[in-house]
Tab-separated table of C-alpha atoms in Angstrom:
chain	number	residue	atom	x	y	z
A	95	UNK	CA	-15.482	-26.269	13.893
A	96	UNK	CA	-16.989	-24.104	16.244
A	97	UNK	CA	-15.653	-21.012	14.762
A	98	UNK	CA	-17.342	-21.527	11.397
A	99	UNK	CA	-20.333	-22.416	13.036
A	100	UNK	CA	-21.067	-19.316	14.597
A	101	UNK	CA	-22.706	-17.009	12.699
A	102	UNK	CA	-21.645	-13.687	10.881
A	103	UNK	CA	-17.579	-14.969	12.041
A	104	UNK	CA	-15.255	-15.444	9.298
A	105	UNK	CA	-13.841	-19.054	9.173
A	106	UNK	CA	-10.493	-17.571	8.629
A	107	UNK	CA	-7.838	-15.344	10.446
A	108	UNK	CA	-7.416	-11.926	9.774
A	109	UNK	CA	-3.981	-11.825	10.264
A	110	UNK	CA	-3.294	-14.558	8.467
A	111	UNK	CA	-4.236	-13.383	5.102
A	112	UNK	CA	-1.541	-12.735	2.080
A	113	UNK	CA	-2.060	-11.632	-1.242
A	114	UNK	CA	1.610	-13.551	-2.174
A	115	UNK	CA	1.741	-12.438	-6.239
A	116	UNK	CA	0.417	-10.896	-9.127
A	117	UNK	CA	-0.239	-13.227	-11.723
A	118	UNK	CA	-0.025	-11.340	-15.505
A	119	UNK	CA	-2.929	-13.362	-18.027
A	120	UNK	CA	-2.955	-10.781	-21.041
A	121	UNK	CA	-3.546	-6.905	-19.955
A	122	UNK	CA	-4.802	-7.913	-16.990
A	123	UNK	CA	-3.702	-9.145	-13.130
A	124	UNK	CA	-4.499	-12.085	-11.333
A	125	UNK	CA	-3.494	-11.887	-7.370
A	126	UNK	CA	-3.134	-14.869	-5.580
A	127	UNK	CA	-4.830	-14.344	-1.807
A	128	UNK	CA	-3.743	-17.094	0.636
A	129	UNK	CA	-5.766	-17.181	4.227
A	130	UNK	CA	-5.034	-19.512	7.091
A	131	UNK	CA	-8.300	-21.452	8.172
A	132	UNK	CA	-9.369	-21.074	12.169
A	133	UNK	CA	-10.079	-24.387	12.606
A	134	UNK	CA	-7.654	-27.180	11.780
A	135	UNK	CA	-4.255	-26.665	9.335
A	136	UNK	CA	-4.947	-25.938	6.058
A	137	UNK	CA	-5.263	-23.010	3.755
A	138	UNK	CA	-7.350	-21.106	1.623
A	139	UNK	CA	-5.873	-20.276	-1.710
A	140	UNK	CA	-7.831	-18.180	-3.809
A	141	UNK	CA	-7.213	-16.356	-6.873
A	142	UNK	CA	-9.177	-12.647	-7.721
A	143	UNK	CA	-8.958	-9.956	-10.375
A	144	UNK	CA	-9.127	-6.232	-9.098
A	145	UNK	CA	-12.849	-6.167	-10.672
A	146	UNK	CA	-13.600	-9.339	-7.335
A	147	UNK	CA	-12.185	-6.897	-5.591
A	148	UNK	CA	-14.294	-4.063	-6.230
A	149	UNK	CA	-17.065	-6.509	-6.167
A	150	UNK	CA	-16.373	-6.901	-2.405
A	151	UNK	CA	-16.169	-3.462	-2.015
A	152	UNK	CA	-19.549	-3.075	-3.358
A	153	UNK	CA	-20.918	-5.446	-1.413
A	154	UNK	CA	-19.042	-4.018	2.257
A	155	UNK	CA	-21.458	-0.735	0.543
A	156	UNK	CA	-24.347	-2.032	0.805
A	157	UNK	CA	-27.095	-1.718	3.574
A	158	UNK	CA	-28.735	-4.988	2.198
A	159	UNK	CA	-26.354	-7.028	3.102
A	160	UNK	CA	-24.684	-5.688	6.290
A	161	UNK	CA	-27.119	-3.795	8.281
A	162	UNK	CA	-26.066	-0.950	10.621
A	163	UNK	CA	-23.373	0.456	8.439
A	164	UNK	CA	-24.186	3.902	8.499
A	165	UNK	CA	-21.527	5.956	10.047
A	166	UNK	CA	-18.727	2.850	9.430
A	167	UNK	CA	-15.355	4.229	7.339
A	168	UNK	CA	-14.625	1.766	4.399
A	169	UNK	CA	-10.912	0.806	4.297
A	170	UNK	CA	-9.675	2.073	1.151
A	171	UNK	CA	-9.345	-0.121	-1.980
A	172	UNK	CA	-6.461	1.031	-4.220
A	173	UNK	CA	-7.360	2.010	-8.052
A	174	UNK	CA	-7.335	-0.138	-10.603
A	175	UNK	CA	-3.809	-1.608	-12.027
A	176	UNK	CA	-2.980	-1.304	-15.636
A	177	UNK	CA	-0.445	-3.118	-18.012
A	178	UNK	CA	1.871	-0.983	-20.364
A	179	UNK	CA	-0.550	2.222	-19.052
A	180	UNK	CA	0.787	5.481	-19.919
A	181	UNK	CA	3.055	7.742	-17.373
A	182	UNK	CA	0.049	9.749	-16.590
A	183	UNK	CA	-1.972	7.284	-15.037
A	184	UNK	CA	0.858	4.962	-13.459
A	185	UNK	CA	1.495	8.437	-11.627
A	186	UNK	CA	-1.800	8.021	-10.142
A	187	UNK	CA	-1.203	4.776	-8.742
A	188	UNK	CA	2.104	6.786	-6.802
A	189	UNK	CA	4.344	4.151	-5.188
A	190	UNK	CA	1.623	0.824	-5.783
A	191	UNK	CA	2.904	0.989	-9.940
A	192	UNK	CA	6.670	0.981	-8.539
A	193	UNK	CA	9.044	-1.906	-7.798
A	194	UNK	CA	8.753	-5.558	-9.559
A	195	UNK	CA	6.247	-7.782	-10.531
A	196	UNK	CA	3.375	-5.155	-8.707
A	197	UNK	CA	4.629	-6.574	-5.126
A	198	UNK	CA	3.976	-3.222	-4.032
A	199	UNK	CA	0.188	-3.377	-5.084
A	200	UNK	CA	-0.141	-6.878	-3.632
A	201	UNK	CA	1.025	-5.460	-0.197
A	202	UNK	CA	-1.557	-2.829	-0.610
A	203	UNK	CA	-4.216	-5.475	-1.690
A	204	UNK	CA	-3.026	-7.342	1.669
A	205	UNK	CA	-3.893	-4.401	4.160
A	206	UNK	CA	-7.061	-3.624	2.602
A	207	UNK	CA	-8.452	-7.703	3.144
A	208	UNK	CA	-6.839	-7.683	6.638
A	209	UNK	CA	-8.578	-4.396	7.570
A	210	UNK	CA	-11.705	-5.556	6.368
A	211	UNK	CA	-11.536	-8.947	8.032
A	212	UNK	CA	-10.440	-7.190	11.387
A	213	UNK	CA	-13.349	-4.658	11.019
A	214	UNK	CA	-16.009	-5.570	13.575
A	215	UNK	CA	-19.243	-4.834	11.519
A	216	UNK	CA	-17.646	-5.085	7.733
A	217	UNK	CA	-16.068	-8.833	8.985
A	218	UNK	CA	-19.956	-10.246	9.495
A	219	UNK	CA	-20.461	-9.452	5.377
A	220	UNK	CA	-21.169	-13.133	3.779
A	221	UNK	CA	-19.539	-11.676	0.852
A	222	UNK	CA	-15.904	-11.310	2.218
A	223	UNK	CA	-16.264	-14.839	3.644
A	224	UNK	CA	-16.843	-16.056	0.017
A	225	UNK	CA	-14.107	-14.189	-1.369
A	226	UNK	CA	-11.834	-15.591	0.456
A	227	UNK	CA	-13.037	-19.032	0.593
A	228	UNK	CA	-14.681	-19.998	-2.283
A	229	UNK	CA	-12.808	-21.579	-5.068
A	230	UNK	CA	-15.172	-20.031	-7.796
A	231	UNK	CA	-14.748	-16.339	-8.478
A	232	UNK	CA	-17.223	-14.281	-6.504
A	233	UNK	CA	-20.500	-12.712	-8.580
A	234	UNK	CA	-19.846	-9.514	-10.159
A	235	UNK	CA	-23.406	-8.679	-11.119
A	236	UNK	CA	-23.609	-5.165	-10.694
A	237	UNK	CA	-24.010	-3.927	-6.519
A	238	UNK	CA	-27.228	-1.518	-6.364
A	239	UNK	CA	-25.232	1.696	-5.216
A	240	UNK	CA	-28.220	3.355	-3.628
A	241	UNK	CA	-28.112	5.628	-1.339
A	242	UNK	CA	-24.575	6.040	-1.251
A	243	UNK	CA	-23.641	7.463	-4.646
A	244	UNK	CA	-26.552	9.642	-4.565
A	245	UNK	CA	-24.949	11.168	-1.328
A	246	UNK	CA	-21.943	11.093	-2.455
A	247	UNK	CA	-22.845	13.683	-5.249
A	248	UNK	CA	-24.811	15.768	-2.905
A	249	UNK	CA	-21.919	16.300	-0.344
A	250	UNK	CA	-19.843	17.649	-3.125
A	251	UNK	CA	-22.590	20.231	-3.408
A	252	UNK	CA	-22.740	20.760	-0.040
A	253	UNK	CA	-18.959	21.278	-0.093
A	254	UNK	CA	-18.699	23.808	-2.472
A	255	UNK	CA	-21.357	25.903	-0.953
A	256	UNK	CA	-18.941	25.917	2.609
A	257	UNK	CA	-21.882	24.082	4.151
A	258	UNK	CA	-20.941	23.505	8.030
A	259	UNK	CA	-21.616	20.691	10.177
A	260	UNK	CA	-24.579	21.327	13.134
A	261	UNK	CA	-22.005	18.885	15.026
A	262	UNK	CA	-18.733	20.735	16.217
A	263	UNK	CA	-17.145	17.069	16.837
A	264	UNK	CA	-17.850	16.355	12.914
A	265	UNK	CA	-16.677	19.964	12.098
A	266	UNK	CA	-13.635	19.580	13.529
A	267	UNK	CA	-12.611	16.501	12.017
A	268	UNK	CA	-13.701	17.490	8.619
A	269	UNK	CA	-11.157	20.467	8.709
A	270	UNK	CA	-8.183	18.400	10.256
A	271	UNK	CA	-8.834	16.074	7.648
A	272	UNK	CA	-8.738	18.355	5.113
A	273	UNK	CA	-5.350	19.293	6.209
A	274	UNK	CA	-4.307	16.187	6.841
A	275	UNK	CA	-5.382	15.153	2.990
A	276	UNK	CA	-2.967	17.817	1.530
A	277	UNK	CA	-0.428	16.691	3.961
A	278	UNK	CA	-0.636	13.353	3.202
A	279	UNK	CA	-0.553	13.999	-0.421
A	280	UNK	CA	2.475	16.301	-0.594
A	281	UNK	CA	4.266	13.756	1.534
A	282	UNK	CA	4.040	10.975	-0.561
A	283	UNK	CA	4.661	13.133	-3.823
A	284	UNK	CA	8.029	14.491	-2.096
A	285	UNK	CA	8.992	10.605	-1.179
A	286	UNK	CA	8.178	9.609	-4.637
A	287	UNK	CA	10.677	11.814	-5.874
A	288	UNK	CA	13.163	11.027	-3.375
A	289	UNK	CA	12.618	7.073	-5.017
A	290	UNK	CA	13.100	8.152	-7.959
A	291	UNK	CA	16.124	9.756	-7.516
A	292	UNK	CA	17.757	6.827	-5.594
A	293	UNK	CA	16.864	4.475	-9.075
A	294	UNK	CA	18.259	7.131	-11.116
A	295	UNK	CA	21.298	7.346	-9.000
A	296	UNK	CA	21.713	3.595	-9.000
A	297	UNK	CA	21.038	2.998	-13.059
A	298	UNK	CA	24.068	6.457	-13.197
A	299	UNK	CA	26.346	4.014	-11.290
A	300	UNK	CA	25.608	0.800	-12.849
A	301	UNK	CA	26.819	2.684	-16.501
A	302	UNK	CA	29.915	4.091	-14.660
A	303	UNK	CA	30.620	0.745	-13.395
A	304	UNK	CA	30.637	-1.037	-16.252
A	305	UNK	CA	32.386	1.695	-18.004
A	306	UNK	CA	34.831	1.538	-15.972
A	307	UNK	CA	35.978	-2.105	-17.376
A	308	UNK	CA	36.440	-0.844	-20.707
A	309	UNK	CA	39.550	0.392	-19.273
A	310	UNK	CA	41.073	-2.740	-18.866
A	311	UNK	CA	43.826	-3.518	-20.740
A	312	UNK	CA	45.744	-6.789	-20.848
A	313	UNK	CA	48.835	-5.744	-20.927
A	314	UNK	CA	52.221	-6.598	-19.392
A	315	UNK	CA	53.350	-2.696	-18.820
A	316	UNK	CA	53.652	-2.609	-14.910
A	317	UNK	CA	51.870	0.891	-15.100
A	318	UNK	CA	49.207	-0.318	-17.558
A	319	UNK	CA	48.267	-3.493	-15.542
A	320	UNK	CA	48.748	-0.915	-12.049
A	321	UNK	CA	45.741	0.885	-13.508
A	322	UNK	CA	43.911	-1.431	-14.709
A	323	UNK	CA	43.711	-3.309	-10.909
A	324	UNK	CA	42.223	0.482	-9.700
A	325	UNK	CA	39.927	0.346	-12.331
A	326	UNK	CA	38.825	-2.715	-11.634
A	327	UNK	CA	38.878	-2.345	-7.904
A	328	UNK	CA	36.895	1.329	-8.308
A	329	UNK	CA	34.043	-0.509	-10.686
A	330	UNK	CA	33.555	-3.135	-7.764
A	331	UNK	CA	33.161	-0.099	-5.344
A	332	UNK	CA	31.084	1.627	-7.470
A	333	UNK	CA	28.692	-1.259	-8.077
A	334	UNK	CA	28.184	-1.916	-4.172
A	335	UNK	CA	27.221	2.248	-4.731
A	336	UNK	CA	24.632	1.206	-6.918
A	337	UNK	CA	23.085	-1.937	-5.397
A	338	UNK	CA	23.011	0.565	-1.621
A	339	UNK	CA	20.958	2.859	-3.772
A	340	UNK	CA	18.390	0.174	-5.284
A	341	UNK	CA	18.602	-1.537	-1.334
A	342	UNK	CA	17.195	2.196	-0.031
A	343	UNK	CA	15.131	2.461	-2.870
A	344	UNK	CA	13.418	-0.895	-2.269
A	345	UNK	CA	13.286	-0.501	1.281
A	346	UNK	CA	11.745	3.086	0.989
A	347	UNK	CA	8.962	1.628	-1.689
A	348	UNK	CA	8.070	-1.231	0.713
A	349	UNK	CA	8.346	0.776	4.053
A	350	UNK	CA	7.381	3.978	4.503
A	351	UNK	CA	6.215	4.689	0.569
A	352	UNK	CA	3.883	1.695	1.196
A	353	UNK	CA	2.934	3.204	5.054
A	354	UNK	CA	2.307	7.470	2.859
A	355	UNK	CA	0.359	5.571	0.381
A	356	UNK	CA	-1.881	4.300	2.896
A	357	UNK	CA	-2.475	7.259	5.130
A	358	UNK	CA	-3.164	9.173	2.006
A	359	UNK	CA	-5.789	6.816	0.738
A	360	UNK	CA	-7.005	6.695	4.490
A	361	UNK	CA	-7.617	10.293	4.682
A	362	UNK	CA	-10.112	9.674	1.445
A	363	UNK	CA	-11.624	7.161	2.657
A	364	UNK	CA	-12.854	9.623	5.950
A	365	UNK	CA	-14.843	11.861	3.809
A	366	UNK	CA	-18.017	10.237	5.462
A	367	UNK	CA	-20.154	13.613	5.985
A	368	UNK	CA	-22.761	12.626	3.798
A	369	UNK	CA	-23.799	9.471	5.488
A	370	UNK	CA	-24.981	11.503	8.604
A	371	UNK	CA	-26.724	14.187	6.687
A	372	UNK	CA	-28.913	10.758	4.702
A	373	UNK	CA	-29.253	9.468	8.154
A	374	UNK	CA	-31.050	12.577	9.686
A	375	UNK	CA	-33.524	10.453	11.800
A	376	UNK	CA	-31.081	8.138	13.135
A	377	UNK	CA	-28.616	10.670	14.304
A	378	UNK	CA	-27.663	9.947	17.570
A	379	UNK	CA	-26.960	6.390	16.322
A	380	UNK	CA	-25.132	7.270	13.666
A	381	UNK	CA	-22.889	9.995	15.009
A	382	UNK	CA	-22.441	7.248	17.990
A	383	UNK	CA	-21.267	4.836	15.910
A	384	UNK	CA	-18.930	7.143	13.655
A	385	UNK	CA	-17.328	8.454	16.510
A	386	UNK	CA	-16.152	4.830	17.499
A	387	UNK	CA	-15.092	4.592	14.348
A	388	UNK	CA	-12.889	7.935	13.659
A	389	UNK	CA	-11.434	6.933	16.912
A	390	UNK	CA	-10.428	3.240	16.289
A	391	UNK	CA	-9.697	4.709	12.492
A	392	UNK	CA	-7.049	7.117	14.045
A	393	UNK	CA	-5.301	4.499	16.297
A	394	UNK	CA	-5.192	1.940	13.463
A	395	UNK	CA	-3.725	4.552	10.881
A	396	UNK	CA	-1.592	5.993	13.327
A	397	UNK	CA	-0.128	2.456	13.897
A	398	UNK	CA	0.272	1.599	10.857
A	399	UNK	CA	2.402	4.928	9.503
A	400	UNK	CA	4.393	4.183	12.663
A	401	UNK	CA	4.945	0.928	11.671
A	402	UNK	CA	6.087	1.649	8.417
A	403	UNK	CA	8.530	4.216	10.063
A	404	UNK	CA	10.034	1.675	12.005
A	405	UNK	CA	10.835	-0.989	8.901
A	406	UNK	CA	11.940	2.418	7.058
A	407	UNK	CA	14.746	3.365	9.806
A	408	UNK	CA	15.125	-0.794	9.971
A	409	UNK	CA	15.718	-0.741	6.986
A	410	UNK	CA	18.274	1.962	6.126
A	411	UNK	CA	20.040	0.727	9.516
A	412	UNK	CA	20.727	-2.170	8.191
A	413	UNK	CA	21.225	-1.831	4.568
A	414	UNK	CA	23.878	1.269	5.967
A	415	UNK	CA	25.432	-1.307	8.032
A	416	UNK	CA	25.959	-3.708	5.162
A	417	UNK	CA	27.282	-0.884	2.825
A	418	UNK	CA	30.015	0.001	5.382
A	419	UNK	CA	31.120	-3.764	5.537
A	420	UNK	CA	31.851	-3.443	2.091
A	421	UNK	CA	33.305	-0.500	1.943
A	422	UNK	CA	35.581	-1.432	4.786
A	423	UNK	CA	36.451	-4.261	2.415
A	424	UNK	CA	37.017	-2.127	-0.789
A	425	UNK	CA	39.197	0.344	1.380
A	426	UNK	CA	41.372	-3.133	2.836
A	427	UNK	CA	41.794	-4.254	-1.028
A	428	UNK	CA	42.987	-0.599	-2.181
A	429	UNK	CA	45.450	-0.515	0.846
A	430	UNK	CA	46.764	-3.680	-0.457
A	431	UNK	CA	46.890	-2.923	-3.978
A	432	UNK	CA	49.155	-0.170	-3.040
A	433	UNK	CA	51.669	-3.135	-1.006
């Protein structure tokens, strides 16, 4: 009780917070966001359209609401879904549009709230508390954009004229991150093919495997029904091929596809030069406060990529471990086939 008391705290645990489905109602998705309550039990289970979502964003942008933002890196929202959308803009959404049922989305959705509810200013905005509390769907009444957009325009201007920071700290960052934004997007174009691949590879063997059993023959010839057992035998290995590939695949999309996703959305989401040049009279605050920020923004990325390496080699460790098993197996069977 005394943790929803206290003012500007959230009455629910960062950590705690899931985005557990994507629910389809016509062209449009409906995620489910479940958040464990501080004090007592029980839960908090919500449900919000991407449009609540940018709503909150919105609301994290403006200075009305949450003073002493200036300086502050947003956690990055991912773009908009879209049902039966053509290639071209799927391939926008990278690895978020792959897997089933948009699980990969909802884990992106998930990072985003937890970020912003583990944020120190951005965790104080009313507006997150209602989002994830309130059964009613938050307001969407258009969020005065302000200052911000009009910046926003003006540092592209500032960009294309080579403009350089009077700050050699801000400088620097703003060329590594440039860098690091190509990186980061080559990356996760490379993995996306290598995902692709691994599907292709595993739809390739799930045709050979079944074609397999049209070889078949019921027949009492000893040499007929001899080759029939290896075809049969050789389909079964060839379909534990196929589900290893989808395992990698899957494990790559939720891993590290999930971790290059983020970083590259990250390194967007640093582009921050205009809100010191708006903030001209409260520099020392504001280059203060970002440079908390890039710093606690590099160890969190930096965590989280390394996290996502960790499941990934997890992941293939274990999946290769299973695929041997039954390999071993398939080898044992063809041994015997041969007794």
């Amino acid at each position: 009780m005394m943790e929803e008391a206290r003012e500007g705290s959230l009455s629910v645990s960062a950590q705690t917070i899931r985005v557990t489905e994507a629910v389809r109602d016509g062209d449009a998705l409906t995620f489910i966001v479940i958040s464990q309550k501080l004090s007592g039990s029980g839960e908090y289970h919500v449900a919000r359209t991407h449009e609540d979502f940018q709503w909150l964003q919105q609301c994290l942008f403006s200075q009305e609401v949450v003073p002493g933002i200036l300086g502050v890196i947003f956690p990055p929202l991912p773009a908009k879904p879209q049902l039966n959308a053509p290639t071209k803009v799927l391939k926008q959404l990278g690895f978020l549009a792959m897997g089933e049922d948009w699980r990969m989305y909802c884990m992106a959705l998930e990072t985003y709230l937890q970020q912003v509810a583990a944020h120190t200013t951005l965790s104080k905005n009313k507006c997150l508390e209602n989002f994830l509390t309130s059964s009613e769907p938050p307001g969407r009444q258009r969020v005065r954009k302000g200052i911000f957009n009009r910046l926003s325009q003006a540092m592209e201007g500032m960009r294309k004229e080579g403009h350089k920071d009077v700050d050699d700290f801000f400088q620097t960052e703003r060329d590594n991150n440039l860098t690091l934004t190509g990186c980061s997007k080559s990356a996760t174009e490379r993995f996306i093919d290598v995902v692709l691949t691994e599907q292709k590879l595993a739809v390739a063997c799930g045709h050979f495997s079944t074609a397999l059993h049209l070889c078949v023959e019921q027949e009492e010839d000893s040499a007929v029904l001899a080759f029939s057992k290896i075809c049969v035998k050789l389909s079964e290995v060839i379909d534990s091929i196929k589900r290893n590939f989808e395992s990698v695949a899957e494990n790559n999309l939720s891993t590290l596809g999930l971790g290059l996703d983020l970083e590259s959305r990250c390194q967007e989401a640093e582009k921050m030069d205009e809100l010191k040049v708006a903030a001209e009279k409260e520099f020392d605050h504001v280059s203060g406060v970002a440079k908390q920020e890039i710093a606690r923004f590099h160890s969190t990325r930096v965590e989280l990529l390394r996290q996502a390496l960790i499941l990934w080699c997890e992941k293939q460790l274990e999946t290769a471990r299973d695929t041997s098993f039954r390999y071993s197996e398939h080898l044992q069977a063809f041994k015997g086939l041969g007794e």
